Tab-separated table of C-alpha atoms in Angstrom:
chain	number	residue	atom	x	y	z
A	71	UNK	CA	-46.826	-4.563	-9.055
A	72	UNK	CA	-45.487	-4.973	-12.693
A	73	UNK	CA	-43.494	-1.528	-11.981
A	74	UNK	CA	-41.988	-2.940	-8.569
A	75	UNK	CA	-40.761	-6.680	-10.022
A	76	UNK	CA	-39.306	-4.343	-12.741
A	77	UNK	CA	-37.328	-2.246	-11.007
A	78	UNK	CA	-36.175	-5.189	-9.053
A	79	UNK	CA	-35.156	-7.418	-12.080
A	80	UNK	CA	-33.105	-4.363	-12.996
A	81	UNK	CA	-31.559	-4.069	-9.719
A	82	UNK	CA	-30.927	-7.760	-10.069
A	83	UNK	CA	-29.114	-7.529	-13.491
A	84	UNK	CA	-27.069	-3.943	-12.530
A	85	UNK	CA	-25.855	-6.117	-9.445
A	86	UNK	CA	-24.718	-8.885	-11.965
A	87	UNK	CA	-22.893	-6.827	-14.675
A	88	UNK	CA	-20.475	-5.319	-12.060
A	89	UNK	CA	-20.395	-8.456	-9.742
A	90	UNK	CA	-16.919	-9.688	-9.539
A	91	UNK	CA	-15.591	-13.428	-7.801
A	92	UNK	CA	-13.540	-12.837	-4.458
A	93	UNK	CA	-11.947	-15.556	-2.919
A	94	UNK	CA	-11.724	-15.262	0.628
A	95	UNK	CA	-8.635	-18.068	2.170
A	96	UNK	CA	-7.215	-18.353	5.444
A	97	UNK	CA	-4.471	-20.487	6.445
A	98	UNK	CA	-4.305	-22.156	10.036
A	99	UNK	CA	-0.912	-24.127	9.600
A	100	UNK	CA	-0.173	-24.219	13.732
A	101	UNK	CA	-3.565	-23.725	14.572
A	102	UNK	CA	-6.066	-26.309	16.389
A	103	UNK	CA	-9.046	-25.528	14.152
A	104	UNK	CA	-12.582	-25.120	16.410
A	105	UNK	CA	-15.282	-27.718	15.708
A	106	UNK	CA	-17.783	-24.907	15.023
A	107	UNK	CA	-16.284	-24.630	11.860
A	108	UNK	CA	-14.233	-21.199	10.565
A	109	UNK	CA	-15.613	-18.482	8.892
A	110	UNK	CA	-15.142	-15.040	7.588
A	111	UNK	CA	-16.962	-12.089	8.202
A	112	UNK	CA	-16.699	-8.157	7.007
A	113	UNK	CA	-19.124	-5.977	5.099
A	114	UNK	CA	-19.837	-7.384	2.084
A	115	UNK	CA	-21.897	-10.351	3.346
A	116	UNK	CA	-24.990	-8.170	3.019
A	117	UNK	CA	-24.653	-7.599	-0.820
A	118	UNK	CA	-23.192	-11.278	-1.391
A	119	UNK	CA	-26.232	-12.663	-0.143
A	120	UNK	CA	-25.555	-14.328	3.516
A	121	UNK	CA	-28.337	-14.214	6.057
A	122	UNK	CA	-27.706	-11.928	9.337
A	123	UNK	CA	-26.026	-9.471	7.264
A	124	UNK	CA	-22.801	-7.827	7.791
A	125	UNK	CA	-20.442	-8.962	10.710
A	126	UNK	CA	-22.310	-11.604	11.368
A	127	UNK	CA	-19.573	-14.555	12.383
A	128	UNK	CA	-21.758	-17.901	11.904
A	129	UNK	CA	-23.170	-17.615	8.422
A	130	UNK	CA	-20.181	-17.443	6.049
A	131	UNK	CA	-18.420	-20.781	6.509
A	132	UNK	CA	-15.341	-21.397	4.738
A	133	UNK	CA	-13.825	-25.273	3.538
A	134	UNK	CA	-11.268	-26.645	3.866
A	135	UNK	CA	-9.436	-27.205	0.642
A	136	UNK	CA	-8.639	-31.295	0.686
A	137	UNK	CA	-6.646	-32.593	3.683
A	138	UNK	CA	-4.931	-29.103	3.887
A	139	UNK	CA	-4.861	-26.817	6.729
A	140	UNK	CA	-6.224	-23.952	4.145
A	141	UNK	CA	-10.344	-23.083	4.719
A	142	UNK	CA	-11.736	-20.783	1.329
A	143	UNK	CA	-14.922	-19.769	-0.003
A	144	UNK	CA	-15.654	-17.559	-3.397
A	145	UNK	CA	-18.126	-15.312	-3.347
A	146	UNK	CA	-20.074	-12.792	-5.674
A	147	UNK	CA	-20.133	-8.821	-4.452
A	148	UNK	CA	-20.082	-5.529	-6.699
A	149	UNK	CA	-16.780	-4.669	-7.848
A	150	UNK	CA	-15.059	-1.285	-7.570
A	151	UNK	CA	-15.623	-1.190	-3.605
A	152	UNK	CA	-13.557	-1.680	-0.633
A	153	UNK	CA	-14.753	-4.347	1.355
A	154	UNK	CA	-13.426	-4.659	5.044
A	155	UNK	CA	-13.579	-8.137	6.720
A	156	UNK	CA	-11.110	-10.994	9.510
A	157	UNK	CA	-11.250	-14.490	10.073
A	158	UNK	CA	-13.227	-16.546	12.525
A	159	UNK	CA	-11.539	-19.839	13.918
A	160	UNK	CA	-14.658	-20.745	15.296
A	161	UNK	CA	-18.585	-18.894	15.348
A	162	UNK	CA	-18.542	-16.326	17.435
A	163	UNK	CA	-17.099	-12.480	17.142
A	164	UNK	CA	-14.670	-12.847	19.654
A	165	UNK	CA	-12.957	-16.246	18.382
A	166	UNK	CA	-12.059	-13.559	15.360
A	167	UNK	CA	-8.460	-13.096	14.616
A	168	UNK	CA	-6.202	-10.407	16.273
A	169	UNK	CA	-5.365	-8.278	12.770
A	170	UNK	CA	-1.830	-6.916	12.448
A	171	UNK	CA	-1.059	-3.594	11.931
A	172	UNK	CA	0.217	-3.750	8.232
A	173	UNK	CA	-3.248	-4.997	7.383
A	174	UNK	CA	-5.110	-2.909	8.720
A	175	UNK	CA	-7.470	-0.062	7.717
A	176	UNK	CA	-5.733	1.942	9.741
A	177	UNK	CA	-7.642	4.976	9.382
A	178	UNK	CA	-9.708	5.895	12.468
A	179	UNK	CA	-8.495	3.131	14.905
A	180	UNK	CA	-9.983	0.930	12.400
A	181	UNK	CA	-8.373	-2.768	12.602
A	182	UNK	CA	-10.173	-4.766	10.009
A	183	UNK	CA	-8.409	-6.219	7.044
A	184	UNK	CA	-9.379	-4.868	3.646
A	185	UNK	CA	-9.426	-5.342	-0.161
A	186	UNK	CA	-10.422	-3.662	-2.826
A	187	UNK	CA	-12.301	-5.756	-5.894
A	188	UNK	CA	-10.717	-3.319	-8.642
A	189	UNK	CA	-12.472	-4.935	-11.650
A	190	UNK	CA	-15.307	-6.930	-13.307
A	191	UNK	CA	-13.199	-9.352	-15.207
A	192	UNK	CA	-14.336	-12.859	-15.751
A	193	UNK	CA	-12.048	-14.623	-12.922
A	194	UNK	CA	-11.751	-14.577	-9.532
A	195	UNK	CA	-9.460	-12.206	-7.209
A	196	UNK	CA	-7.383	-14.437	-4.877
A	197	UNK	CA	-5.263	-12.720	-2.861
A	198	UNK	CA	-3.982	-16.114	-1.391
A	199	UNK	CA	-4.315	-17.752	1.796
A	200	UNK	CA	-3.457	-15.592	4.595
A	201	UNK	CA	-1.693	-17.044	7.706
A	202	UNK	CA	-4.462	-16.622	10.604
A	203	UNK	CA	-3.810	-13.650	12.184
A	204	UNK	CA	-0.613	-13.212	9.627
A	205	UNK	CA	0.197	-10.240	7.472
A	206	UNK	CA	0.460	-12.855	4.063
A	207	UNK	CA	0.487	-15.730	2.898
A	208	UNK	CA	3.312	-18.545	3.810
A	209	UNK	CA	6.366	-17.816	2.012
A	210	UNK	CA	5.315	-13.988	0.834
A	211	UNK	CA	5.267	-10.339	2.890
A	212	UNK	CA	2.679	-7.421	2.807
A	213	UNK	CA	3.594	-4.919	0.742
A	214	UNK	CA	1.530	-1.721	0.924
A	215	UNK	CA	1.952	0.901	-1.895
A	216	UNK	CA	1.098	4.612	-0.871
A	217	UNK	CA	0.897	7.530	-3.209
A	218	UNK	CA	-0.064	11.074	-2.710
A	219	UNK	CA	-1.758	12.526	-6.144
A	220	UNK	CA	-3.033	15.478	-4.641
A	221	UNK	CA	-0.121	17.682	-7.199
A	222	UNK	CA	-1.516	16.003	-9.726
A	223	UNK	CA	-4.631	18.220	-11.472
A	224	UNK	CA	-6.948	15.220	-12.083
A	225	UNK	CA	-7.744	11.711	-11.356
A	226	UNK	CA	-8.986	9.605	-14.560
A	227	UNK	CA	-12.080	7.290	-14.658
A	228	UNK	CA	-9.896	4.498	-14.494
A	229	UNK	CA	-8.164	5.390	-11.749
A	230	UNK	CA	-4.943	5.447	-10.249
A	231	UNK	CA	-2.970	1.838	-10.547
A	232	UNK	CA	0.950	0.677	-9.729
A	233	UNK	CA	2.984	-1.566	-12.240
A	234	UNK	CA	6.065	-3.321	-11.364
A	235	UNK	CA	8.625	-5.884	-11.975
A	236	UNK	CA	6.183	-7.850	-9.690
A	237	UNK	CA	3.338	-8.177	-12.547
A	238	UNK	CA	5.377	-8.100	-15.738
A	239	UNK	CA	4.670	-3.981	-15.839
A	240	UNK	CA	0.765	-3.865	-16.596
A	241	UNK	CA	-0.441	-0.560	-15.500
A	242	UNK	CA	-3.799	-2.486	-15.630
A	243	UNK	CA	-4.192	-4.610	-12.999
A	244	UNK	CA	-3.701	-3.454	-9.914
A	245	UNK	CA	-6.088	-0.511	-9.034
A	246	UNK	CA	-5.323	1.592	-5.641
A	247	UNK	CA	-7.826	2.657	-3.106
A	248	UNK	CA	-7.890	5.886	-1.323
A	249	UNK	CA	-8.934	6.667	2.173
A	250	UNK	CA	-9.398	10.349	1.766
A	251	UNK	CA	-6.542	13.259	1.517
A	252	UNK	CA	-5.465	12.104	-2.214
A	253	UNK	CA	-3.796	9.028	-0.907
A	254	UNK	CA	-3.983	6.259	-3.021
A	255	UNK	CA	-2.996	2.719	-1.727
A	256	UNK	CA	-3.062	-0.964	-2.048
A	257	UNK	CA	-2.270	-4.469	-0.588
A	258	UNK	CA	0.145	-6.499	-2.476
A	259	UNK	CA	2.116	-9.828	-1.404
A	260	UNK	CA	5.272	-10.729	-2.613
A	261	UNK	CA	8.330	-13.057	-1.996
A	262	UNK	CA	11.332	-11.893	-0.821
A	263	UNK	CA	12.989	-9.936	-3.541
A	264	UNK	CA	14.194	-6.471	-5.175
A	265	UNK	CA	11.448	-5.398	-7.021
A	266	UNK	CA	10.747	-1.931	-9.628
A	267	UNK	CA	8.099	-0.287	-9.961
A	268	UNK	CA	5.963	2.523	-10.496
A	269	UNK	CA	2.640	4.751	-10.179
A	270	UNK	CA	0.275	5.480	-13.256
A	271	UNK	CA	-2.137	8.255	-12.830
A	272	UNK	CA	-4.460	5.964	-15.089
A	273	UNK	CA	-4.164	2.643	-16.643
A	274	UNK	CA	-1.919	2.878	-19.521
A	275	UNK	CA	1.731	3.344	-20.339
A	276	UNK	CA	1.409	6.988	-21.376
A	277	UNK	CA	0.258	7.481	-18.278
A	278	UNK	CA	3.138	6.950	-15.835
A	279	UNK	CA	4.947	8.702	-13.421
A	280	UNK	CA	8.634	10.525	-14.258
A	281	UNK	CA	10.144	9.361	-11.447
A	282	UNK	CA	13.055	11.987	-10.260
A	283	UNK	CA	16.634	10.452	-11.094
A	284	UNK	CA	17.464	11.406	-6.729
A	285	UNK	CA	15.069	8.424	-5.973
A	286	UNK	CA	15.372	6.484	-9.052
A	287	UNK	CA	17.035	3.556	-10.309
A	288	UNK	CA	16.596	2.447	-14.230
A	289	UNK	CA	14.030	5.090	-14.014
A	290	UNK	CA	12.161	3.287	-11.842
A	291	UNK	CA	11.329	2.805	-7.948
A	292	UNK	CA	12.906	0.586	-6.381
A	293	UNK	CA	12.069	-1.686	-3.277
A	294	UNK	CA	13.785	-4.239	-1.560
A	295	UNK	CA	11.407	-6.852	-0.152
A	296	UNK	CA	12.852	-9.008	2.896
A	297	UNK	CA	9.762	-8.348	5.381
A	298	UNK	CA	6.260	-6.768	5.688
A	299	UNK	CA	5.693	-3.233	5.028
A	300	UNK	CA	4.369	-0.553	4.591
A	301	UNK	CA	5.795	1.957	2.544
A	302	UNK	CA	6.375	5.674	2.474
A	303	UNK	CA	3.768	7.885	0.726
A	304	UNK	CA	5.714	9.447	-1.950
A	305	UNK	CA	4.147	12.050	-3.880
A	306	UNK	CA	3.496	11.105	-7.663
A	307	UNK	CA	6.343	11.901	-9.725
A	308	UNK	CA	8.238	13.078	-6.726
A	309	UNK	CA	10.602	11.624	-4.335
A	310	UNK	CA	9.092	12.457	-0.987
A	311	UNK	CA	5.624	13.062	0.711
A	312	UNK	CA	3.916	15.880	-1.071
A	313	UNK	CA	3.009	17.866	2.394
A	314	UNK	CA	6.875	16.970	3.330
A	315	UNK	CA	8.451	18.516	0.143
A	316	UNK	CA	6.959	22.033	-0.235
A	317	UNK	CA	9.220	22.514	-2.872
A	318	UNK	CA	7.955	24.554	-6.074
A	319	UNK	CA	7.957	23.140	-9.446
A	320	UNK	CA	11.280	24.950	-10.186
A	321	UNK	CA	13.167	25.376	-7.816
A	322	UNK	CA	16.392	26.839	-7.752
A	323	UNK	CA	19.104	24.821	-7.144
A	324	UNK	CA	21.374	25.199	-4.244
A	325	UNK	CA	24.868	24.645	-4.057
A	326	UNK	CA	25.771	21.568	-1.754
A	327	UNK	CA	28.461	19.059	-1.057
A	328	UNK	CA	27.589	15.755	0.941
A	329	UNK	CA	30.843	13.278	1.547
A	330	UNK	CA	31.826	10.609	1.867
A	331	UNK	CA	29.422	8.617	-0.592
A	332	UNK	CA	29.402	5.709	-0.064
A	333	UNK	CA	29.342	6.751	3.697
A	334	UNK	CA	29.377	4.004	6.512
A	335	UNK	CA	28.840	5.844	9.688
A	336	UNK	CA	28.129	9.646	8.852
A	337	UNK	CA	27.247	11.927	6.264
A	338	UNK	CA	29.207	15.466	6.523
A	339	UNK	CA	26.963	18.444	4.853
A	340	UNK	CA	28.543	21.153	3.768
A	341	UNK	CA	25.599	24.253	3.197
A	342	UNK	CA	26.211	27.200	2.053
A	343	UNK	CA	27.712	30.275	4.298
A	344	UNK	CA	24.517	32.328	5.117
A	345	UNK	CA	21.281	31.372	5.284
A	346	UNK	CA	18.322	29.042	7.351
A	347	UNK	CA	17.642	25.460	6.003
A	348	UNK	CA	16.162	22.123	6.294
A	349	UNK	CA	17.690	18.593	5.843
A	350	UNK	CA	15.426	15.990	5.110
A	351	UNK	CA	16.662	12.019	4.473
A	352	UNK	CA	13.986	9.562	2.683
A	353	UNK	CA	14.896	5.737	2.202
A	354	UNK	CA	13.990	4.474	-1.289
A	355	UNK	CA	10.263	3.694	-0.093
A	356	UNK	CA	9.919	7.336	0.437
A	357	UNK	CA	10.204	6.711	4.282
A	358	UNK	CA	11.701	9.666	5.866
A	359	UNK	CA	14.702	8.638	8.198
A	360	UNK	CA	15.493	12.141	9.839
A	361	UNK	CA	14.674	16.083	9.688
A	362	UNK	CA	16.481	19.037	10.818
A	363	UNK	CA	15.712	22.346	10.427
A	364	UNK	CA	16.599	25.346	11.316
A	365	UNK	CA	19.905	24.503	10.337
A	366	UNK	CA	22.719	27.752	10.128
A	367	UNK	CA	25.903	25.996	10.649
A	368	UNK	CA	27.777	25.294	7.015
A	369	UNK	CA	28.853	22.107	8.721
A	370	UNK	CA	26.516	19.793	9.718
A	371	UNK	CA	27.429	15.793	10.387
A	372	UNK	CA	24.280	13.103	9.907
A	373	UNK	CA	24.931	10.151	12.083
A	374	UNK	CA	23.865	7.013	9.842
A	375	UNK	CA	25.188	4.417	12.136
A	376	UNK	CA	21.575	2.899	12.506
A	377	UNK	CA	20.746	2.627	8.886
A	378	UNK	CA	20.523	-0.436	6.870
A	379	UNK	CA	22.749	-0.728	3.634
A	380	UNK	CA	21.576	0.199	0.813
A	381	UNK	CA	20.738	3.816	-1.303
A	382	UNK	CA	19.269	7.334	0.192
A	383	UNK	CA	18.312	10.230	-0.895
A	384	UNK	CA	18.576	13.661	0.644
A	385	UNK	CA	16.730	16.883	0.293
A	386	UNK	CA	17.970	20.175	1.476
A	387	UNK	CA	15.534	23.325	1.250
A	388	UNK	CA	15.601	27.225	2.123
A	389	UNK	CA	13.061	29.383	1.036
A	390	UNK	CA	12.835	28.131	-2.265
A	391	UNK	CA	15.827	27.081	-3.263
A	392	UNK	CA	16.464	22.898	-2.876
A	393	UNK	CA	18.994	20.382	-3.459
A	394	UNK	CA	18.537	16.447	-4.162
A	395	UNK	CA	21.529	14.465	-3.335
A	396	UNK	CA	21.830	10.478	-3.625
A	397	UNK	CA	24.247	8.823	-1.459
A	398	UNK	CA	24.754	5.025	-0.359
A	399	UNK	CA	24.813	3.674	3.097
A	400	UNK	CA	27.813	0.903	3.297
């Protein structure tokens, strides 16, 4: 018996030295709240203690916050987890909010919101209040940072983080998540902004990315922040995808001439006379706006009549030989 209220007195104190404080906050500005109360439910109620365990709808009441329209509630689960979880304006399942698909998983039809409680500091991770069945919080948009490490030959204890003009730069606090397949991601939310940034394959200065002077601006990434999204998966010290590159480490350059630059309604490519290639253009998030390949003509003309203002980047492989090429959209 001694042995058995042991082991569960040390359960009991493991649980507490990597518990961490998550506020959960929902905003329902708009929304006629149901007299049953609103709640949030997900899979961490188990471990933070709620009866009915996990996605159960009626045990984890939020309140409201004074005579505001914003319903929160802090509670204590293990820290270095993803926890997946929605909003209930009301009791029961199906009174749960419809999640966008920014927040979402996303992985395997999954369409729960998630977070992951990246550390055991002595404070609380608030997120905010998210707009019921919103993407963020009033006056701030999703942002979702994706980075493919799988080039990279290891991933540190401490994990793989993102730093930005958005935090004052420390490499510290924001720890990313991955999925599976050497993605790493995270949900941030910002105002509406231009923001730098970049990816640390650790937690520490000397542990950032180079970031390739094609995609780069100050040395840095680079987003501009006027709506919610999510961003391309850029491969870590690279300026596309890692799957989507397949260039070598040193490749031989190729001899190419883009013009005009600026451009305002098309991009002529002039390749060289023999040869097969592909033409790949990424926006600065790493999103990849067109591919063509098996390209033989010397001259090729890229329509960019549909793109936004603002700076690109353009790849051009064969074999392995590649060319980088920044231009601007006008």
């Amino acid at each position: 018996m001694k042995k058995i209220i042991f082991a569960m007195v040390m359960v009991a104190v493991s649980m507490f030295a990597t518990a961490k404080k998550v506020k959960f906050a929902v905003d329902l500005t708009g929304f006629e709240v149901s007299p049953n109360g609103v709640h949030v439910t997900g899979d961490f109620q188990t471990v933070a203690g709620f009866p009915g365990g996990d996605w159960t709808p009626n045990t984890t009441k939020l309140i409201q916050e004074g005579s505001t329209s914003i319903y929160s509630r802090v509670v204590d689960v293990p820290a270095f987890q993803k926890y997946e979880y929605r909003f209930v304006n009301g009791d029961q399942f199906y009174e749960s909010e419809f999640v966008p698909v920014e927040s979402r998983v996303g992985y395997d039809f999954n369409d729960n919101r998630w977070i992951y409680v990246d550390s055991i500091a002595n404070d609380t991770t608030y997120v905010g209040a998210i707009v019921f069945g919103g993407n963020a919080p009033a006056g701030k948009y999703l942002v979702r940072f994706l980075v493919n490490m799988q080039l990279s030959p290891s991933i540190p204890p401490s994990g793989v983080h993102v730093a930005g003009s958005f935090q004052a730069w420390n490499p510290a606090t924001i720890r990313l998540y991955s999925f599976g397949e050497g993605v790493y991601e995270i949900i941030q939310y910002l105002p509406a902004g231009t923001y730098q940034y970049k990816f640390y394959n650790g937690n520490t200065p000397a542990s950032t990315e180079i970031v390739p002077q094609a995609c780069a601006i100050s040395n840095n990434r680079q987003i501009i922040v006027s709506e919610d999204i999510i961003l391309g998966t850029v491969c870590f010290s690279r300026c596309a995808d890692c799957s989507a590159l397949g260039i070598p480490d040193r490749p031989t350059e190729l001899n190419i001439l883009i013009s005009p630059n600026p451009a305002s309604d098309y991009l002529d490519v002039s390749l060289p006379a023999s040869g097969v290639f592909t033409i790949a253009i990424y926006d600065f998030t790493g999103k990849e706006m067109v591919r063509k390949t098996e390209l033989t003509n010397p001259s090729n003309r890229i329509d960019l009549s549909n793109y936004k203002s603002g700076m690109y980047f353009m790849i051009v492989m064969q074999a392995n030989k590649t060319a980088v090429r920044k231009f601007a959209k006008m």
